Amino acid sequence: MPGLEAAASLRQHMRPWKRTDGNVHPAIALALLQSLRTVDTPEETLEDEAFHQSLPRRLGLSDVVGNQMHRYAQLRDTGGSVRAQEFLDLLRLIGRRPDARAVFGAAGRRLAADHLGGGSRLVRMLRRRYPAVLRRRAALRCMRRAARALNPGARVDGDVDPPALSVGSCLLAEAGGSASACEFLTSAAAVYVETLWGHTGTVRHDSCQGQGAERCVWTVSDQAG
């Protein structure tokens, strides 16, 4: 069937995240640090602010983060991986910031956009030619893939109608009780829903293991088509 062939071609052209239990793809850690750097880069330097004095407080602009970004880029280019514990430590470090949710949200959007970058022409074709049911399945498939990549070894379950995703042993939730790290997946899922499905509904993180729930659950509200 033409629709199924298009969906299969879309999956083939999108950049995959290679994942093994206990590791995450370095592109994920890199997206997180790139977003941290973007958030910490000032739009302008105020006249009464000595930038060289405020720089040490901007973690994303530090040499340490710069060196880690270089390392993750090399691992990405050579087919390496990052240990899940190292990724969790990074999540916890950022999770202590008052703007943690903004950093995780930016990282999720960056990761999803990069993931879809290799199939941009096919994405446009899917949006233009194929029914909402096919586009919805493509979006949910990407949501599941992202959930597995962000939570190595976790059990990930998804429903098509109504659209929902649940994750057991959620690594993101282990980063802290505020659920801010789960914004990483929430924001990535929102990009998939809007870009692939063409749906403007909200992706909600309805329950979180970090706040005592049995599983982390995401749903897509106000579904259409």
Coordinates of N, CA and C in Angstrom, one line a residue, residues 24-160:
V24 N 23.0 5.3 26.4 CA 22.2 6.2 25.6 C 23.0 6.7 24.4
H25 N 22.4 7.1 23.4 CA 23.1 7.6 22.2 C 23.7 9.0 22.5
P26 N 25.0 9.2 22.2 CA 25.6 10.5 22.5 C 24.9 11.7 21.9
A27 N 24.1 11.5 20.9 CA 23.4 12.7 20.3 C 22.4 13.2 21.3
I28 N 21.9 12.4 22.2 CA 21.0 12.8 23.2 C 21.7 13.7 24.3
A29 N 22.8 13.2 24.8 CA 23.6 14.0 25.7 C 24.1 15.3 25.1
L30 N 24.4 15.2 23.8 CA 24.9 16.4 23.1 C 23.8 17.4 23.0
A31 N 22.6 17.0 22.6 CA 21.4 17.9 22.5 C 21.2 18.6 23.8
L32 N 21.3 17.9 24.9 CA 21.1 18.5 26.3 C 22.1 19.6 26.6
L33 N 23.4 19.3 26.3 CA 24.4 20.3 26.6 C 24.3 21.5 25.6
Q34 N 24.0 21.2 24.4 CA 23.8 22.3 23.4 C 22.6 23.2 23.9
S35 N 21.6 22.7 24.4 CA 20.5 23.5 24.9 C 20.8 24.2 26.1
L36 N 21.6 23.6 27.0 CA 22.1 24.3 28.2 C 22.9 25.5 27.8
R37 N 23.8 25.3 26.8 CA 24.6 26.5 26.3 C 23.8 27.6 25.8
T38 N 22.8 27.2 25.0 CA 21.9 28.2 24.4 C 21.1 29.0 25.5
V39 N 20.6 28.3 26.5 CA 19.9 29.0 27.6 C 20.8 29.9 28.3
D40 N 22.1 29.5 28.5 CA 23.0 30.2 29.4 C 23.7 31.4 28.6
T41 N 23.5 31.4 27.3 CA 24.1 32.5 26.5 C 23.3 33.8 26.6
P42 N 23.8 34.8 27.1 CA 23.0 36.1 27.3 C 22.7 36.7 26.0
E43 N 21.5 37.2 25.8 CA 21.1 37.9 24.6 C 21.9 39.2 24.5
E44 N 22.2 39.8 25.6 CA 23.0 41.1 25.6 C 23.6 41.2 26.9
T45 N 24.7 41.9 27.0 CA 25.4 42.2 28.2 C 25.1 43.6 28.7
L46 N 24.5 43.6 29.9 CA 24.1 44.9 30.5 C 25.3 45.7 30.9
E47 N 25.1 47.0 30.8 CA 26.3 47.9 31.1 C 26.8 47.7 32.5
D48 N 25.9 47.5 33.4 CA 26.4 47.4 34.8 C 26.8 45.9 35.2
E49 N 26.8 45.0 34.2 CA 27.2 43.7 34.5 C 28.6 43.4 34.0
A50 N 29.5 43.0 34.8 CA 30.8 42.6 34.4 C 30.7 41.1 33.9
F51 N 30.8 41.0 32.6 CA 30.5 39.7 32.0 C 31.5 38.6 32.5
H52 N 32.8 39.1 32.6 CA 33.8 38.1 33.0 C 33.6 37.6 34.4
Q53 N 32.8 38.4 35.2 CA 32.5 38.0 36.6 C 31.3 37.0 36.6
S54 N 30.3 37.3 35.7 CA 29.1 36.4 35.7 C 29.3 35.1 34.9
L55 N 30.4 35.1 34.1 CA 30.6 33.9 33.3 C 30.8 32.6 34.1
P56 N 31.5 32.6 35.2 CA 31.6 31.4 36.0 C 30.3 30.8 36.5
R57 N 29.3 31.7 36.6 CA 28.0 31.2 37.0 C 27.1 30.6 35.9
R58 N 27.6 30.8 34.6 CA 26.9 30.3 33.5 C 27.5 28.9 33.1
L59 N 27.0 27.9 33.6 CA 27.5 26.5 33.4 C 27.6 26.2 32.0
G60 N 26.6 26.5 31.2 CA 26.6 26.1 29.8 C 27.7 26.7 29.0
L61 N 28.3 27.8 29.5 CA 29.4 28.5 28.7 C 30.8 28.1 29.2
S62 N 30.8 27.2 30.2 CA 32.1 26.8 30.8 C 32.9 25.9 29.9
D63 N 34.2 25.9 30.1 CA 35.1 25.0 29.4 C 34.7 23.5 29.6
V64 N 34.3 23.2 30.8 CA 33.9 21.8 31.1 C 32.8 21.3 30.2
V65 N 31.8 22.2 30.1 CA 30.7 21.8 29.2 C 31.1 21.8 27.7
G66 N 32.0 22.7 27.4 CA 32.5 22.7 26.0 C 33.3 21.4 25.7
N67 N 34.1 21.0 26.6 CA 34.9 19.8 26.4 C 34.0 18.5 26.3
Q68 N 32.9 18.5 27.2 CA 32.0 17.4 27.1 C 31.2 17.4 25.8
M69 N 30.8 18.5 25.3 CA 30.1 18.6 24.0 C 31.0 18.0 22.9
H70 N 32.3 18.4 23.0 CA 33.3 17.9 22.0 C 33.4 16.4 22.1
R71 N 33.4 15.9 23.3 CA 33.5 14.4 23.5 C 32.3 13.7 23.0
Y72 N 31.1 14.2 23.3 CA 29.8 13.6 22.8 C 29.7 13.6 21.3
A73 N 30.2 14.7 20.7 CA 30.2 14.8 19.2 C 31.1 13.8 18.6
Q74 N 32.3 13.5 19.3 CA 33.2 12.5 18.8 C 32.6 11.1 18.9
L75 N 31.9 10.9 20.0 CA 31.3 9.6 20.3 C 30.2 9.3 19.2
R76 N 29.4 10.4 19.0 CA 28.3 10.3 18.0 C 28.9 10.0 16.6
D77 N 30.0 10.6 16.2 CA 30.5 10.4 14.9 C 31.3 9.1 14.7
T78 N 31.7 8.5 15.8 CA 32.4 7.2 15.8 C 31.6 6.0 16.2
G79 N 30.3 6.3 16.4 CA 29.4 5.2 16.8 C 29.5 4.7 18.2
G80 N 29.9 5.6 19.1 CA 30.1 5.3 20.5 C 28.8 5.4 21.3
S81 N 28.8 5.3 22.6 CA 27.6 5.5 23.4 C 28.0 6.1 24.7
V82 N 27.0 6.5 25.5 CA 27.2 7.2 26.8 C 26.5 6.3 27.8
R83 N 27.2 6.0 28.9 CA 26.6 5.2 30.0 C 25.4 5.9 30.6
A84 N 24.4 5.1 30.8 CA 23.1 5.6 31.4 C 23.4 6.4 32.7
Q85 N 24.3 5.9 33.5 CA 24.6 6.5 34.8 C 25.2 7.9 34.6
E86 N 26.0 8.1 33.6 CA 26.6 9.4 33.2 C 25.5 10.3 32.8
F87 N 24.6 9.8 32.0 CA 23.5 10.6 31.5 C 22.6 11.0 32.6
L88 N 22.3 10.1 33.6 CA 21.5 10.4 34.7 C 22.2 11.5 35.6
D89 N 23.5 11.4 35.8 CA 24.2 12.4 36.5 C 24.0 13.8 35.9
L90 N 24.1 13.8 34.6 CA 23.9 15.1 33.8 C 22.5 15.6 34.0
L91 N 21.5 14.7 34.0 CA 20.1 15.1 34.2 C 19.9 15.7 35.6
R92 N 20.5 15.1 36.6 CA 20.4 15.6 38.0 C 21.1 16.9 38.2
L93 N 22.3 17.1 37.5 CA 23.0 18.4 37.6 C 22.1 19.5 37.1
I94 N 21.5 19.3 35.9 CA 20.7 20.3 35.3 C 19.4 20.5 36.1
G95 N 18.9 19.4 36.6 CA 17.6 19.4 37.3 C 17.6 20.2 38.6
R96 N 18.8 20.6 39.1 CA 18.9 21.4 40.3 C 18.8 22.9 39.9
R97 N 18.8 23.2 38.7 CA 18.7 24.6 38.3 C 17.2 25.1 38.3
P98 N 17.0 26.4 38.7 CA 15.7 26.9 38.7 C 15.0 26.9 37.3
D99 N 15.8 27.0 36.2 CA 15.3 27.0 34.9 C 15.4 25.6 34.2
A100 N 15.5 24.6 35.0 CA 15.7 23.2 34.5 C 14.7 22.8 33.4
R101 N 13.4 23.1 33.7 CA 12.3 22.8 32.8 C 12.6 23.4 31.4
A102 N 13.0 24.6 31.4 CA 13.3 25.3 30.1 C 14.4 24.6 29.4
V103 N 15.5 24.2 30.1 CA 16.6 23.5 29.4 C 16.2 22.2 28.9
F104 N 15.5 21.4 29.7 CA 15.0 20.1 29.2 C 14.0 20.2 28.0
G105 N 13.2 21.2 28.1 CA 12.2 21.4 27.0 C 13.0 21.8 25.7
A106 N 14.0 22.7 25.8 CA 14.7 23.0 24.6 C 15.5 21.8 24.1
A107 N 16.0 21.0 24.9 CA 16.7 19.8 24.5 C 15.8 18.8 23.8
G108 N 14.6 18.6 24.3 CA 13.6 17.7 23.6 C 13.3 18.2 22.2
R109 N 13.0 19.5 22.1 CA 12.7 20.1 20.8 C 13.9 19.9 19.8
R110 N 15.1 20.2 20.3 CA 16.3 20.1 19.5 C 16.5 18.6 19.0
L111 N 16.3 17.7 19.9 CA 16.5 16.3 19.6 C 15.6 15.8 18.6
A112 N 14.3 16.1 18.8 CA 13.3 15.7 17.8 C 13.5 16.3 16.4
A113 N 13.8 17.6 16.4 CA 14.0 18.3 15.1 C 15.2 17.7 14.4
D114 N 16.2 17.3 15.1 CA 17.4 16.7 14.5 C 17.0 15.3 14.0
H115 N 16.2 14.6 14.8 CA 15.8 13.2 14.4 C 15.0 13.3 13.1
L116 N 14.2 14.3 12.9 CA 13.4 14.3 11.7 C 14.1 15.0 10.5
G117 N 15.3 15.6 10.8 CA 16.0 16.3 9.8 C 16.3 15.5 8.5
G118 N 16.7 14.3 8.7 CA 17.0 13.5 7.5 C 15.9 13.1 6.6
G119 N 14.6 13.3 7.1 CA 13.5 12.9 6.3 C 12.5 14.0 6.1
S120 N 13.1 15.2 6.0 CA 12.2 16.4 5.9 C 11.3 16.4 4.7
R121 N 11.8 15.9 3.5 CA 11.0 15.9 2.3 C 9.8 14.9 2.5
L122 N 10.2 13.7 3.1 CA 9.2 12.7 3.3 C 8.1 13.1 4.3
V123 N 8.6 13.9 5.3 CA 7.7 14.4 6.3 C 6.6 15.3 5.6
R124 N 7.1 16.2 4.7 CA 6.2 17.1 4.0 C 5.2 16.3 3.1
M125 N 5.7 15.2 2.5 CA 4.9 14.4 1.7 C 3.8 13.7 2.5
L126 N 4.2 13.2 3.6 CA 3.3 12.5 4.5 C 2.2 13.4 5.0
R127 N 2.6 14.7 5.3 CA 1.6 15.6 5.8 C 0.6 16.0 4.7
R128 N 1.1 16.0 3.4 CA 0.3 16.5 2.3 C -0.6 15.4 1.7
R129 N -0.2 14.2 1.7 CA -0.8 13.2 1.0 C -1.6 12.1 1.8
Y130 N -1.2 11.9 3.0 CA -1.7 10.7 3.7 C -2.7 11.1 4.8
P131 N -3.6 10.2 5.1 CA -4.7 10.5 6.1 C -4.1 10.6 7.5
A132 N -4.9 11.2 8.4 CA -4.5 11.5 9.8 C -4.1 10.2 10.5
V133 N -4.8 9.1 10.2 CA -4.5 7.9 11.0 C -3.1 7.4 10.7
L134 N -2.6 7.5 9.5 CA -1.2 7.2 9.2 C -0.2 8.1 9.8
R135 N -0.5 9.4 9.8 CA 0.4 10.4 10.4 C 0.4 10.3 11.9
R136 N -0.7 9.9 12.5 CA -0.8 9.7 13.9 C 0.1 8.6 14.3
R137 N 0.0 7.5 13.6 CA 0.8 6.3 13.9 C 2.3 6.6 13.8
A138 N 2.7 7.4 12.7 CA 4.1 7.7 12.6 C 4.6 8.6 13.8
A139 N 3.8 9.5 14.2 CA 4.1 10.3 15.4 C 4.3 9.5 16.6
L140 N 3.3 8.6 16.9 CA 3.4 7.8 18.1 C 4.6 6.8 18.0
R141 N 4.9 6.3 16.9 CA 6.1 5.5 16.7 C 7.3 6.2 17.1
C142 N 7.4 7.4 16.7 CA 8.6 8.2 17.1 C 8.6 8.6 18.5
M143 N 7.4 8.8 19.1 CA 7.4 9.0 20.6 C 7.9 7.8 21.3
R144 N 7.5 6.6 20.9 CA 8.0 5.4 21.6 C 9.5 5.2 21.4
R145 N 10.0 5.5 20.2 CA 11.4 5.4 19.9 C 12.2 6.4 20.9
A146 N 11.7 7.6 21.0 CA 12.4 8.6 21.8 C 12.3 8.1 23.3
A147 N 11.2 7.6 23.7 CA 11.1 7.1 25.1 C 12.1 6.0 25.4
R148 N 12.2 5.1 24.5 CA 13.2 4.0 24.7 C 14.6 4.5 24.7
A149 N 14.9 5.5 23.8 CA 16.3 6.1 23.7 C 16.6 6.9 25.0
L150 N 15.7 7.6 25.5 CA 15.9 8.4 26.7 C 15.9 7.6 28.0
N151 N 15.3 6.3 28.0 CA 15.2 5.5 29.2 C 15.7 4.1 28.9
P152 N 17.0 3.9 28.7 CA 17.5 2.6 28.3 C 17.1 1.5 29.3
G153 N 16.6 0.4 28.7 CA 16.2 -0.8 29.5 C 14.8 -0.7 30.1
A154 N 14.1 0.5 29.9 CA 12.7 0.6 30.4 C 11.7 0.0 29.6
R155 N 10.6 -0.4 30.1 CA 9.5 -1.0 29.4 C 8.6 0.2 28.9
V156 N 8.4 0.3 27.6 CA 7.7 1.4 27.0 C 6.4 0.8 26.3
D157 N 5.3 1.3 26.7 CA 4.0 0.8 26.1 C 3.3 2.0 25.5
G158 N 2.6 1.8 24.3 CA 1.9 2.9 23.7 C 0.5 2.4 23.2
D159 N -0.4 3.4 23.2 CA -1.8 3.2 22.7 C -2.0 4.1 21.5
V160 N -2.7 3.7 20.5 CA -3.1 4.5 19.4 C -4.3 5.3 19.6

